[in-house]
Short mmCIF file of C-alpha atoms and ligand atoms in Angstrom, two decimals:
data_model
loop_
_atom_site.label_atom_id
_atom_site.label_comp_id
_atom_site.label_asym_id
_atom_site.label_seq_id
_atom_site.Cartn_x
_atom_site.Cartn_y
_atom_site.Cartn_z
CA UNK A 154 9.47 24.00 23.91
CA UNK A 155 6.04 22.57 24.63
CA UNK A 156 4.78 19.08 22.88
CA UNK A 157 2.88 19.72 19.77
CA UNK A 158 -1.06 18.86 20.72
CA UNK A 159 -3.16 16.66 18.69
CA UNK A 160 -7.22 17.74 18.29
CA UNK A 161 -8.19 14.11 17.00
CA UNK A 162 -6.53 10.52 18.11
CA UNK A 163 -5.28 8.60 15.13
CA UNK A 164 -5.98 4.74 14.77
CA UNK A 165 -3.09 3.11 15.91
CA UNK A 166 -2.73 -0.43 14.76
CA UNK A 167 0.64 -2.45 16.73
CA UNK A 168 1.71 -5.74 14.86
CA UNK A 169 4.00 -8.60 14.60
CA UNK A 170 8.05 -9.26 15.21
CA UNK A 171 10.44 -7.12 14.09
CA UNK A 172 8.71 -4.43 13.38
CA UNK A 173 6.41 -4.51 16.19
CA UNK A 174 9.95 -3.94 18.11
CA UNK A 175 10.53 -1.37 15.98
CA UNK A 176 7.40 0.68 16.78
CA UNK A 177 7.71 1.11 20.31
CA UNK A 178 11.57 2.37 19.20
CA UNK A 179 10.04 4.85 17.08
CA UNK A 180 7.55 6.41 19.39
CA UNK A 181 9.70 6.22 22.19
CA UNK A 182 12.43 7.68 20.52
CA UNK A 183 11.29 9.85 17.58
CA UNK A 184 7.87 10.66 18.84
CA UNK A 185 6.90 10.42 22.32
CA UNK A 186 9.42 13.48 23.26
CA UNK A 187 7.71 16.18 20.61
CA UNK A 188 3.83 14.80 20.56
CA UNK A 189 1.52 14.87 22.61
CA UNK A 190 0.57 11.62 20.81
CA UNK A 191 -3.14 11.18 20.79
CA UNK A 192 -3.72 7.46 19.38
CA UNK A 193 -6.82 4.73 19.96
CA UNK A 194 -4.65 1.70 20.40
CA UNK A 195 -5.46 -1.60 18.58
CA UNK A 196 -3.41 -4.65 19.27
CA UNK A 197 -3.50 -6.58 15.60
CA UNK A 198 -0.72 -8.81 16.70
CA UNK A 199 -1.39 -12.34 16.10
CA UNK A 200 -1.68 -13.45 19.88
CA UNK A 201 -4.20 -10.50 20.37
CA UNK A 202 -5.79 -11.57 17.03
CA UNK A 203 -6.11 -15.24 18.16
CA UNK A 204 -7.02 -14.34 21.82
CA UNK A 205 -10.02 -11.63 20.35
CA UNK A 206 -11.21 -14.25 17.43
CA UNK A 207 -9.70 -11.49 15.14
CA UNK A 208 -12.44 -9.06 16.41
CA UNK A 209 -9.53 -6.23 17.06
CA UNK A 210 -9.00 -6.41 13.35
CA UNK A 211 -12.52 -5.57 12.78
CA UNK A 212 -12.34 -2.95 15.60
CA UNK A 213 -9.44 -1.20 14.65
CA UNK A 214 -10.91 -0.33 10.58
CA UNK A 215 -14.02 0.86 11.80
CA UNK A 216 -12.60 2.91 14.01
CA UNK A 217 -10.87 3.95 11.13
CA UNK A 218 -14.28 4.89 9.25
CA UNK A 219 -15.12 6.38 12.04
CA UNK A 220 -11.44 8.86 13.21
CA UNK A 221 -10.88 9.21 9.16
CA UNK A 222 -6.79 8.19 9.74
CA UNK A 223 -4.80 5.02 10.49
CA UNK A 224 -1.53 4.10 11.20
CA UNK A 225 -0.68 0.20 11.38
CA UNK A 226 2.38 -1.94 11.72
CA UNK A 227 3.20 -4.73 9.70
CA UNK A 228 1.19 -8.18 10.66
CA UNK A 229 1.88 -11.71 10.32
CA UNK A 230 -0.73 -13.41 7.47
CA UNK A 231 -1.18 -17.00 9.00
CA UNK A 232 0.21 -19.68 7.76
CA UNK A 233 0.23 -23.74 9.00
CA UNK A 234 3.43 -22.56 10.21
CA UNK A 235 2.26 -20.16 11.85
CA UNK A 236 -0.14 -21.86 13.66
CA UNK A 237 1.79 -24.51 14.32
CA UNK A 238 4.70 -21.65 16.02
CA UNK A 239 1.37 -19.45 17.84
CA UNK A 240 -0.66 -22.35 18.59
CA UNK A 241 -3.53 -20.11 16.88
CA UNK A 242 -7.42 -21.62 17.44
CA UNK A 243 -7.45 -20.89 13.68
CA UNK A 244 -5.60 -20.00 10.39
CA UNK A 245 -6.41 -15.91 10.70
CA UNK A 246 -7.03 -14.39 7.56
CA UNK A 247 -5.06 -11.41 6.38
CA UNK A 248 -5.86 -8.46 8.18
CA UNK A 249 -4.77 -6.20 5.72
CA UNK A 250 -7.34 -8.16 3.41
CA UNK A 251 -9.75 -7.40 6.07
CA UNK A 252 -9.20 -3.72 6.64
CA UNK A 253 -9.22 -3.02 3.14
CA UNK A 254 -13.00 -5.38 2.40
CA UNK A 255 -13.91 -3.22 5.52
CA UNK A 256 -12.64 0.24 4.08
CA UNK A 257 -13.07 -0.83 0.45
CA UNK A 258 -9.99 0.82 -0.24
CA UNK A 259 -7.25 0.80 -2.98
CA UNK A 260 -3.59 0.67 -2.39
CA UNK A 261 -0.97 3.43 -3.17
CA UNK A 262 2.78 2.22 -2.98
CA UNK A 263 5.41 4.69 -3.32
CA UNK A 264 8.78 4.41 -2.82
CA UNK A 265 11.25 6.56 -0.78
CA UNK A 266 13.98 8.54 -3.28
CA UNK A 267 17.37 9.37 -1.76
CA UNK A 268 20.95 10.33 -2.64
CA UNK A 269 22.86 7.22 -3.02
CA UNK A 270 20.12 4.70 -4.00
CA UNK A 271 19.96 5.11 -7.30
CA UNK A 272 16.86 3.78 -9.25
CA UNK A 273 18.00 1.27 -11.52
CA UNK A 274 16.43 3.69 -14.46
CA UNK A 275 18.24 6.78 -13.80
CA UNK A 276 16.32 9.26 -15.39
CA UNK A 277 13.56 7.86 -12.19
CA UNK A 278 14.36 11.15 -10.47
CA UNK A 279 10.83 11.14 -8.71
CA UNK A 280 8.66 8.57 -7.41
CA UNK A 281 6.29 6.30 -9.16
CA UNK A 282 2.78 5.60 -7.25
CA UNK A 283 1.49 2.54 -8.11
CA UNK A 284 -2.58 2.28 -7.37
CA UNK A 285 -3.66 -1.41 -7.62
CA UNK A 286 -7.40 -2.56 -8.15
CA UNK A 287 -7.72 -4.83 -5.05
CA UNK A 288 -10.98 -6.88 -6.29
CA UNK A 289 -11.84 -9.27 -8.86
CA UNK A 290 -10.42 -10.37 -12.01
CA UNK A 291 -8.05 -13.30 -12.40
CA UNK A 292 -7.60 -13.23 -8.26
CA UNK A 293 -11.59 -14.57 -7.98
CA UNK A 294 -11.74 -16.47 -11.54
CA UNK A 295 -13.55 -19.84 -11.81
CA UNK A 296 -11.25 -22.38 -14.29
CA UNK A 297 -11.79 -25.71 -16.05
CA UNK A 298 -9.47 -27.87 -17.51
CA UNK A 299 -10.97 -29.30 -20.84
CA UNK A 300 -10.53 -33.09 -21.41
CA UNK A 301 -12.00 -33.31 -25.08
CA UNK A 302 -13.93 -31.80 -28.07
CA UNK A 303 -16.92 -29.76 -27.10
CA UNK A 304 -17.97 -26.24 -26.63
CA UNK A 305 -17.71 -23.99 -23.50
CA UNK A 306 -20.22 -20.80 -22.98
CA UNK A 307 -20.48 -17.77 -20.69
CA UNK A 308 -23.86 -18.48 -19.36
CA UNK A 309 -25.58 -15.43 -17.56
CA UNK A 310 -29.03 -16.09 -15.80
CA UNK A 311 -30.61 -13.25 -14.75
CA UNK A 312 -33.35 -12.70 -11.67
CA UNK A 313 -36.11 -13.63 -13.59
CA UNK A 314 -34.10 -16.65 -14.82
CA UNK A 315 -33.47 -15.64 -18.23
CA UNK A 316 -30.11 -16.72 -19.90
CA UNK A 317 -27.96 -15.23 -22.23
CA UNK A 318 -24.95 -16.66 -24.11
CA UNK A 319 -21.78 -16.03 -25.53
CA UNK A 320 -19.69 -18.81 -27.11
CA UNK A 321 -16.26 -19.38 -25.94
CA UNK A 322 -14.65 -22.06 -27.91
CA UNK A 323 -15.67 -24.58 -29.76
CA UNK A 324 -12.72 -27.27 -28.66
CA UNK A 325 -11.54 -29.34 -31.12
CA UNK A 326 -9.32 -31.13 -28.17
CA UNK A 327 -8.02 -31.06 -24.67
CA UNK A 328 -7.86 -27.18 -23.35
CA UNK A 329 -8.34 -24.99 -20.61
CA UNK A 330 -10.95 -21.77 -19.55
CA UNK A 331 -11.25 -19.29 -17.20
CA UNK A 332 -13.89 -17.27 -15.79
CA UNK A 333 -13.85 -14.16 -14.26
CA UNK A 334 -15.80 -10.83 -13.34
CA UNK A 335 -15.68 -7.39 -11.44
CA UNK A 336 -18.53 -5.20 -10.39
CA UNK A 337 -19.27 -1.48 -11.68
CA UNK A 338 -19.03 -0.86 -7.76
CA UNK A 339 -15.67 -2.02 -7.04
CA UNK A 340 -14.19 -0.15 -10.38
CA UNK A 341 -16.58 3.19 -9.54
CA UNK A 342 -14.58 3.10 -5.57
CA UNK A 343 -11.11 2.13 -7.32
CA UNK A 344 -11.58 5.39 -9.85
CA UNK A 345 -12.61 7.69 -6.75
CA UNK A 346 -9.92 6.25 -4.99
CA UNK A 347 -7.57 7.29 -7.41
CA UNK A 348 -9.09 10.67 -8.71
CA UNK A 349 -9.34 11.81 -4.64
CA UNK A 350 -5.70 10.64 -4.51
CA UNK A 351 -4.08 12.06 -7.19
CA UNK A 352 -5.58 15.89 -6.06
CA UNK A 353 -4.93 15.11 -2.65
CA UNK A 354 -0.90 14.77 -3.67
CA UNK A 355 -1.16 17.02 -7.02
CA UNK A 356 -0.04 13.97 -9.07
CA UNK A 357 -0.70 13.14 -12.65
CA UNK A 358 -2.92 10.39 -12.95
CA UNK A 359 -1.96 7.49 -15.48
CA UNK A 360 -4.74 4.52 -15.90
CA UNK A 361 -4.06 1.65 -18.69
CA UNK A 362 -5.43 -1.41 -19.63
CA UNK A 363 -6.47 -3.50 -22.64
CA UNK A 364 -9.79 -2.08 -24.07
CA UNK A 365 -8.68 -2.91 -27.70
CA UNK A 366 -8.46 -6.50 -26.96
CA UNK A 367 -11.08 -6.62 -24.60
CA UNK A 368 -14.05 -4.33 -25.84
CA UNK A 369 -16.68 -5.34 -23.13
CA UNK A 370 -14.24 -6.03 -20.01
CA UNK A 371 -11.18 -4.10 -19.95
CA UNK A 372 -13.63 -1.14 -21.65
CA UNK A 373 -16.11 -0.81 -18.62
CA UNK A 374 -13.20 0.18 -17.01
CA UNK A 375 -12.26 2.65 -19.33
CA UNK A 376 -15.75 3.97 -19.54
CA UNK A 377 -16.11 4.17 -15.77
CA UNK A 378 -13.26 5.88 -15.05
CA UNK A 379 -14.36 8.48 -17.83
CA UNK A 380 -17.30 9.30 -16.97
CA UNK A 381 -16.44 9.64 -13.26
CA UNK A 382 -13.64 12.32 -14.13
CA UNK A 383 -15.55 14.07 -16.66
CA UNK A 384 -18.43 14.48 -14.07
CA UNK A 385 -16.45 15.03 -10.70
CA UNK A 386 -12.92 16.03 -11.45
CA UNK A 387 -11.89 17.63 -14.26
CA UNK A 388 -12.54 21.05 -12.82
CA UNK A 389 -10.39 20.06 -9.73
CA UNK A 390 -7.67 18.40 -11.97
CA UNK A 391 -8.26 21.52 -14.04
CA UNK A 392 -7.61 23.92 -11.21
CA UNK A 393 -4.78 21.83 -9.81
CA UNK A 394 -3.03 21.97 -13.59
CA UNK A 395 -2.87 18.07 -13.23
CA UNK A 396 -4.07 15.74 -15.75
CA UNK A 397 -5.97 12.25 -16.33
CA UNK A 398 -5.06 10.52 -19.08
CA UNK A 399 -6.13 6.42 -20.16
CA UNK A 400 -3.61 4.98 -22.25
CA UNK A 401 -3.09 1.04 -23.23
CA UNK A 402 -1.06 -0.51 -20.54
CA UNK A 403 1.89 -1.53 -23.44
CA UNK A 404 1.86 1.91 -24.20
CA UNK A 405 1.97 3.12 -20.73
CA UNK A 406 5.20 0.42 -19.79
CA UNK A 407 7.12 2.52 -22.58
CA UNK A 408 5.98 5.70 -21.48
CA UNK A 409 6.80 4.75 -17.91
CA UNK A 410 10.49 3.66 -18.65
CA UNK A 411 10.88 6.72 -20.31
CA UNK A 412 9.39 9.03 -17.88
CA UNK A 413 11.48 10.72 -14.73
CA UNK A 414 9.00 9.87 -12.34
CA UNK A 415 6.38 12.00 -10.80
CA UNK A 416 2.83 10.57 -11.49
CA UNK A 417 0.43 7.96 -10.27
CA UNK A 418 0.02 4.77 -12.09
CA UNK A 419 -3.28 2.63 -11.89
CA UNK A 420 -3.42 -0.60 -12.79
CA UNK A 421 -6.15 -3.45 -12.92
CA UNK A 422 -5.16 -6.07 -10.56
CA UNK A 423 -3.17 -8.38 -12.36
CA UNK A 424 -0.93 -5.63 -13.79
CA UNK A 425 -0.54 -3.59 -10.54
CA UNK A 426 0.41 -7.36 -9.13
CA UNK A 427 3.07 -7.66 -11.20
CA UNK A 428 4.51 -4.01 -11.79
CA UNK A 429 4.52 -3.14 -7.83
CA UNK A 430 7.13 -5.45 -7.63
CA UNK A 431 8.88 -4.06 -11.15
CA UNK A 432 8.73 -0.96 -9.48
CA UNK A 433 10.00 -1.52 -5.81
CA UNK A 434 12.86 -3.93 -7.22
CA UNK A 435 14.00 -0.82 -9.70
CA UNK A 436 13.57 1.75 -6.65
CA UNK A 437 15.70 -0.15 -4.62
CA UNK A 438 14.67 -1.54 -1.38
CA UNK A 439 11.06 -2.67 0.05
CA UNK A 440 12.79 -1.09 3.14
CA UNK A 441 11.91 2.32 1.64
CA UNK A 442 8.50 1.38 0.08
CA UNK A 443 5.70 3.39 1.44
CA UNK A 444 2.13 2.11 1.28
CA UNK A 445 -1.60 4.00 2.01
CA UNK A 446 -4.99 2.38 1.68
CA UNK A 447 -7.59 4.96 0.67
CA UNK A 448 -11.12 4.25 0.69
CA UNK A 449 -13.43 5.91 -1.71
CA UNK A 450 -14.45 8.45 1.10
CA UNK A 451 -11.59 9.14 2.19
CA UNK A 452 -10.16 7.71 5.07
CA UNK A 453 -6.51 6.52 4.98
CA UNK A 454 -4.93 3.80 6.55
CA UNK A 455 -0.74 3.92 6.30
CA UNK A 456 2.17 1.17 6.28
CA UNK A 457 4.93 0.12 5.15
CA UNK A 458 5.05 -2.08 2.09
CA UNK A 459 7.45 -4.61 4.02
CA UNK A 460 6.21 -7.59 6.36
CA UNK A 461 7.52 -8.15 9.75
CA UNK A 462 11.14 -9.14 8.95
CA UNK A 463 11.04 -12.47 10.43
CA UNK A 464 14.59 -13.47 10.01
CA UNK A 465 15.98 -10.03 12.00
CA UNK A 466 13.26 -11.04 14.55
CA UNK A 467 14.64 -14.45 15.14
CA UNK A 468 18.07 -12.92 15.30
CA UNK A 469 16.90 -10.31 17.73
CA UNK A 470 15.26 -12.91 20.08
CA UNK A 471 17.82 -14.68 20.09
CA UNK A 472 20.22 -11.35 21.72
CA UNK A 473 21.68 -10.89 18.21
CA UNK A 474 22.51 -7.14 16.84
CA UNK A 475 20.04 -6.47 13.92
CA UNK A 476 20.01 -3.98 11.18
CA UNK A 477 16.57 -3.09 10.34
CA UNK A 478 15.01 -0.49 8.15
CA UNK A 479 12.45 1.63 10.18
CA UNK A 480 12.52 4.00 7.42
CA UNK A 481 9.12 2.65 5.99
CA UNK A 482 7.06 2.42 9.11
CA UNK A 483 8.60 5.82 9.90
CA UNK A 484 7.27 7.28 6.48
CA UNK A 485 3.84 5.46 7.87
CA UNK A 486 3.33 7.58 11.03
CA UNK A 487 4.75 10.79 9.37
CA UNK A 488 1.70 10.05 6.58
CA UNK A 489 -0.75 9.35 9.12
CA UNK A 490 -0.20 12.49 11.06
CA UNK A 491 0.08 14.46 8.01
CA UNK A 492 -3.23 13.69 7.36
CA UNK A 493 -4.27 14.42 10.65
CA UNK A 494 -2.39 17.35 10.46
CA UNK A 495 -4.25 18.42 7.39
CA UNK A 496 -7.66 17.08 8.32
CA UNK A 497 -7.53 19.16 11.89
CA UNK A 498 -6.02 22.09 10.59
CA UNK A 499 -2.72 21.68 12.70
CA UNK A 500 -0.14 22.72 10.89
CA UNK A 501 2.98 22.39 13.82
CA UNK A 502 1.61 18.78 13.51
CA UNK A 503 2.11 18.98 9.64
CA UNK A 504 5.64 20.71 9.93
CA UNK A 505 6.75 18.18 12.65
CA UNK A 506 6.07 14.87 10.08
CA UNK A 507 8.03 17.25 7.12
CA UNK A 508 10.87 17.43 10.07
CA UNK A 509 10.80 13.90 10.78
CA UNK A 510 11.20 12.50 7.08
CA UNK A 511 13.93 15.14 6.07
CA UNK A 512 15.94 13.65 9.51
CA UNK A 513 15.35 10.33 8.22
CA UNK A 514 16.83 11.29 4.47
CA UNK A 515 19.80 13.33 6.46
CA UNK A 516 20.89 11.00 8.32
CA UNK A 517 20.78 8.44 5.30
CA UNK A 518 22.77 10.77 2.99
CA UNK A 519 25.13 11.30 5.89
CA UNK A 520 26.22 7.92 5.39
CA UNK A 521 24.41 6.35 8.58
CA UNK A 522 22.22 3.14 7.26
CA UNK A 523 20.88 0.13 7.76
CA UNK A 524 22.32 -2.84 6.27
CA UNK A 525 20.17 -3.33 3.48
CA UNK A 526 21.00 0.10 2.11
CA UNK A 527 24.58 0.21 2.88
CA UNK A 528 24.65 -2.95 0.79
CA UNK A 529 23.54 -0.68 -2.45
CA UNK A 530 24.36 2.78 -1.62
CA UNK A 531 26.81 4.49 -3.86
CA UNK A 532 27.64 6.97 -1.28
CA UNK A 533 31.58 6.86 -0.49
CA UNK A 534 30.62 7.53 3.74
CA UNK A 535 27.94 4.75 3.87
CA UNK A 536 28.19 2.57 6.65
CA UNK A 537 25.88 -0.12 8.16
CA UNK A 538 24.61 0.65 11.82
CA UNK A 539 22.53 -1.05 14.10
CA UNK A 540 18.60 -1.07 14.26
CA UNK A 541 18.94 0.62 16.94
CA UNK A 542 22.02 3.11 16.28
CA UNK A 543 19.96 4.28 13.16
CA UNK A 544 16.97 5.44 15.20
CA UNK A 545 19.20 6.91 17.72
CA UNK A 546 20.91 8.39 14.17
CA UNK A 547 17.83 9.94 13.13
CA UNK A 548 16.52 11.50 16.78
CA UNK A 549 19.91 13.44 16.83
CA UNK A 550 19.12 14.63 13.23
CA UNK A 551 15.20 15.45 14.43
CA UNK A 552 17.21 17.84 17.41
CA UNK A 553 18.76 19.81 15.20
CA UNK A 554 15.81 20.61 12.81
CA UNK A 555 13.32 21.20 16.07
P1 NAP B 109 9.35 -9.31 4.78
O1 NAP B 109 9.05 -9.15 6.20
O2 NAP B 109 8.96 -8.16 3.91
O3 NAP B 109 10.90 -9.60 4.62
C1 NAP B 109 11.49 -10.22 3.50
C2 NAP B 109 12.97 -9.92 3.46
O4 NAP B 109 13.16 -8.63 2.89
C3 NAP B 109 13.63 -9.85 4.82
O5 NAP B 109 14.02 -11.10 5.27
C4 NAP B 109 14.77 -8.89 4.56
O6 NAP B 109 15.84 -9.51 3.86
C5 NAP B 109 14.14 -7.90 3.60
N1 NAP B 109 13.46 -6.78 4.31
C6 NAP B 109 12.14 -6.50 4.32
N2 NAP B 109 11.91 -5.40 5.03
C7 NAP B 109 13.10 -4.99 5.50
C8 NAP B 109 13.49 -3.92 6.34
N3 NAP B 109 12.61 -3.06 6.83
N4 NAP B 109 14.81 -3.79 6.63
C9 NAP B 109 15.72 -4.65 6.14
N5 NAP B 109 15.39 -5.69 5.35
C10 NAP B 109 14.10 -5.86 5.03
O7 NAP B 109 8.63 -10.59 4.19
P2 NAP B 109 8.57 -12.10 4.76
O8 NAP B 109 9.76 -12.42 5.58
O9 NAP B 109 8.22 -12.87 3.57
O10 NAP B 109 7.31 -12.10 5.68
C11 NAP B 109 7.38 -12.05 7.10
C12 NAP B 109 5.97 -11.91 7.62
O11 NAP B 109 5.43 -10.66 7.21
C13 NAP B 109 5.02 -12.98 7.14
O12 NAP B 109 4.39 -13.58 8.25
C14 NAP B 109 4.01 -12.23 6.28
O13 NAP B 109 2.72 -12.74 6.46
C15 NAP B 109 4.10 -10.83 6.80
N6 NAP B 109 3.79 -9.77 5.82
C16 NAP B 109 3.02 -8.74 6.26
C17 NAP B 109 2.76 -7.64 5.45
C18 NAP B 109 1.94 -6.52 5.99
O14 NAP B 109 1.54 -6.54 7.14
N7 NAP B 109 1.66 -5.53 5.22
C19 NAP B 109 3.31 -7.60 4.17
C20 NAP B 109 4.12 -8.65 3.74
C21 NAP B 109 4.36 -9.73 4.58
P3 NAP B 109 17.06 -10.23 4.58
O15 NAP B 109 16.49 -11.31 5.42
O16 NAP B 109 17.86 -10.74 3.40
O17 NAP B 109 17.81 -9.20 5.38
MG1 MG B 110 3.17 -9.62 -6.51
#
């Protein structure tokens, strides 16, 4: 049998460590031998990074805007470690912080559901997407701690220098404040975001926040997300037989716990902060958590939710057997060329990603895992095998199905 062909490259974004290892395993092993892999190759690890000034960073999302799909590896953040270990010219800043201020995307997390790793709510029978506002809020908030008696104000000066006021306290003693702000822009691309999303993967879309309590903040939101599906979606959602519905984010926790999964979840930053990790701890492992950044015009950059597994890298340096997950990143380049799949009208390349996930959840409900599974699965064959011997595990499985 020929090699599938691809019309248009993808964005392919190499990383850090462990996983970086793990990449070239997975296209040598699980790609390489049924694509005819068209990518435009973008070196984000941190040497490259350092030895580029971070330009390839830069590169790599705007050749995303520009080839509409990404695929990247996970990345060391900089630390004074880090520099310290890479003897960088600089501390780096995120480049996932930089694709998505580049992309102005918003991140959808989902996690990975197979026999044997059971949800720690077992009625979770299908996955939860969690959609977190990326901008603003309590992450860019000016505070003050208060010494004394006085009274703090919101103070807005506009262009022409006029002021308006709002009273925050009158403090009676010592006490503290905050300040903080979002723009209609950033909520208008987090709503499209969402709305494109949840047609694109006929989900129901949840959003929830605190517009009772907060009548002017937590309300714009509301409002903006409103009129934006009433305008532009409700036919689609309509036609789809999905549905939007706003509820108050205590309400929504309930009605989440309850639920059996299924839907997509967005949350203001603070609460999709906070809940991601609710969510990925009840799923199970951040070895199965998937990740996509969508930008408001859709173009999609995929990951894994995981970082670069430092510890297994050490280990793996140092000649030691490893147990990795690859399952994640693998879930990242079956998404990415999905999407391409979709976006090209290829459908072999479409069927091929379909192939290569149900290997991946074969061979786990065979018994074959990685360590971090085998440690939870409930499956009476699980067994722990090597970072390698998994792979290997899921290319026989890919054989049969091709
Ligand atoms: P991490 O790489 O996510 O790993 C944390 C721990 O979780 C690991 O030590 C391992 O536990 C477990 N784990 C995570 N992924 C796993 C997998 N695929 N298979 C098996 N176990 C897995 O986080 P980190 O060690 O805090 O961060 C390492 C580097 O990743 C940092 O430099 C950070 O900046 C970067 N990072 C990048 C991204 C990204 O690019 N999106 C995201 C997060 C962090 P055990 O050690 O107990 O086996
Ligand atoms: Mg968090």
């Amino acid at each position: 049998m020929g090699k599938i062909v691809m019309k248009t490259p993808i964005v392919e974004m190499d990383g850090d460590e462990m996983t970086r290892i793990i990449w070239k395993m997975i296209k040598d092993e699980l790609l390489l031998p049924f694509i005819d892999l068209k990518t435009e190759y973008y070196d984000l690890g941190l040497e490259n990074r350092d030895k580029t000034d971070d330009q390839v960073t830069v590169d790599s999302a705007n050749a995303t805007k520009k080839l509409g799909v990404a695929v990247k590896c996970a990345t060391i953040t900089p630390n004074a470690a880090r520099v310290e270990e890479y003897n960088l010219k600089q501390m780096w800043k995120s480049p996932n912080g930089t694709i998505r201020a580049i992309l102005d995307g918003t991140v959808f997390r989902a996690p990975i559901l197979v026999k044997g790793i059971d949800p720690h709510i077992p009625h979770w029978t299908k996955p939860i997407t969690i959609a977190r506002h990326a901008y603003g809020d309590i992450y860019k908030a000016s505070e003050m701690k208060i010494d004394g008696p006085g009274k703090a104000e919101l103070v807005f000066t506009d262009a022409n220098g006029n002021e308006v006021r709002e009273l925050i306290h009158e403090f009676k003693g010592p006490g503290i404040i905050q300040g903080m702000h979002n723009t209609d822009e950033s909520i208008k691309s987090f709503a499209y975001s969402c709305f494109n999303f949840a047609i694109d993967t006929k989900q129901d879309l949840w959003f929830a926040a605190k517009d009772t309590i907060s009548k002017k903040y937590d309300h714009r939101f509301k409002d903006i997300f409103a009129e934006i599906y009433e305008n532009e979606f409700k036919n689609k959602f309509a036609e789809l037989g999905i549905s939007y519905n706003y509820t108050l984010i205590d309400d929504v926790v309930a009605r989440v716990i309850r639920s059996d999964g299924g839907f997509i979840w967005a949350c203001k930053n603070y609460d999709g902060d906070v809940m991601s990790d609710m969510l990925a701890t009840a799923f199970g492992s951040l070895g199965m958590m998937t990740s996509v950044l969508v930008s408001p015009d859709g173009k999609y950059e995929y990951e894994a939710a995981h970082g670069t597994v430092q510890r297994h890298y050490y280990l793996h340096r140092e000649g030691k057997p490893t147990s990795t997950n690859s399952v994640a990143t693998i879930y990242a380049w079956t998404g990415a060329l999905r999407k391409r799949g979709e976006l090209d009208g290829t459908p072999e390349l479409c069927a091929f990603a379909d192939k290569l996930e149900k290997a991946v959840i074969d061979t786990i409900e065979s018994g074959v895992m990685t360590g971090d599974l085998a440690s939870i699965s409930t499956l009476p064959t699980a067994h722990k095998v090597s970072t390698e011997e998994f792979i290997a595990a899921i290319r026989t499985a890919l054989e049969k199905l091709i």
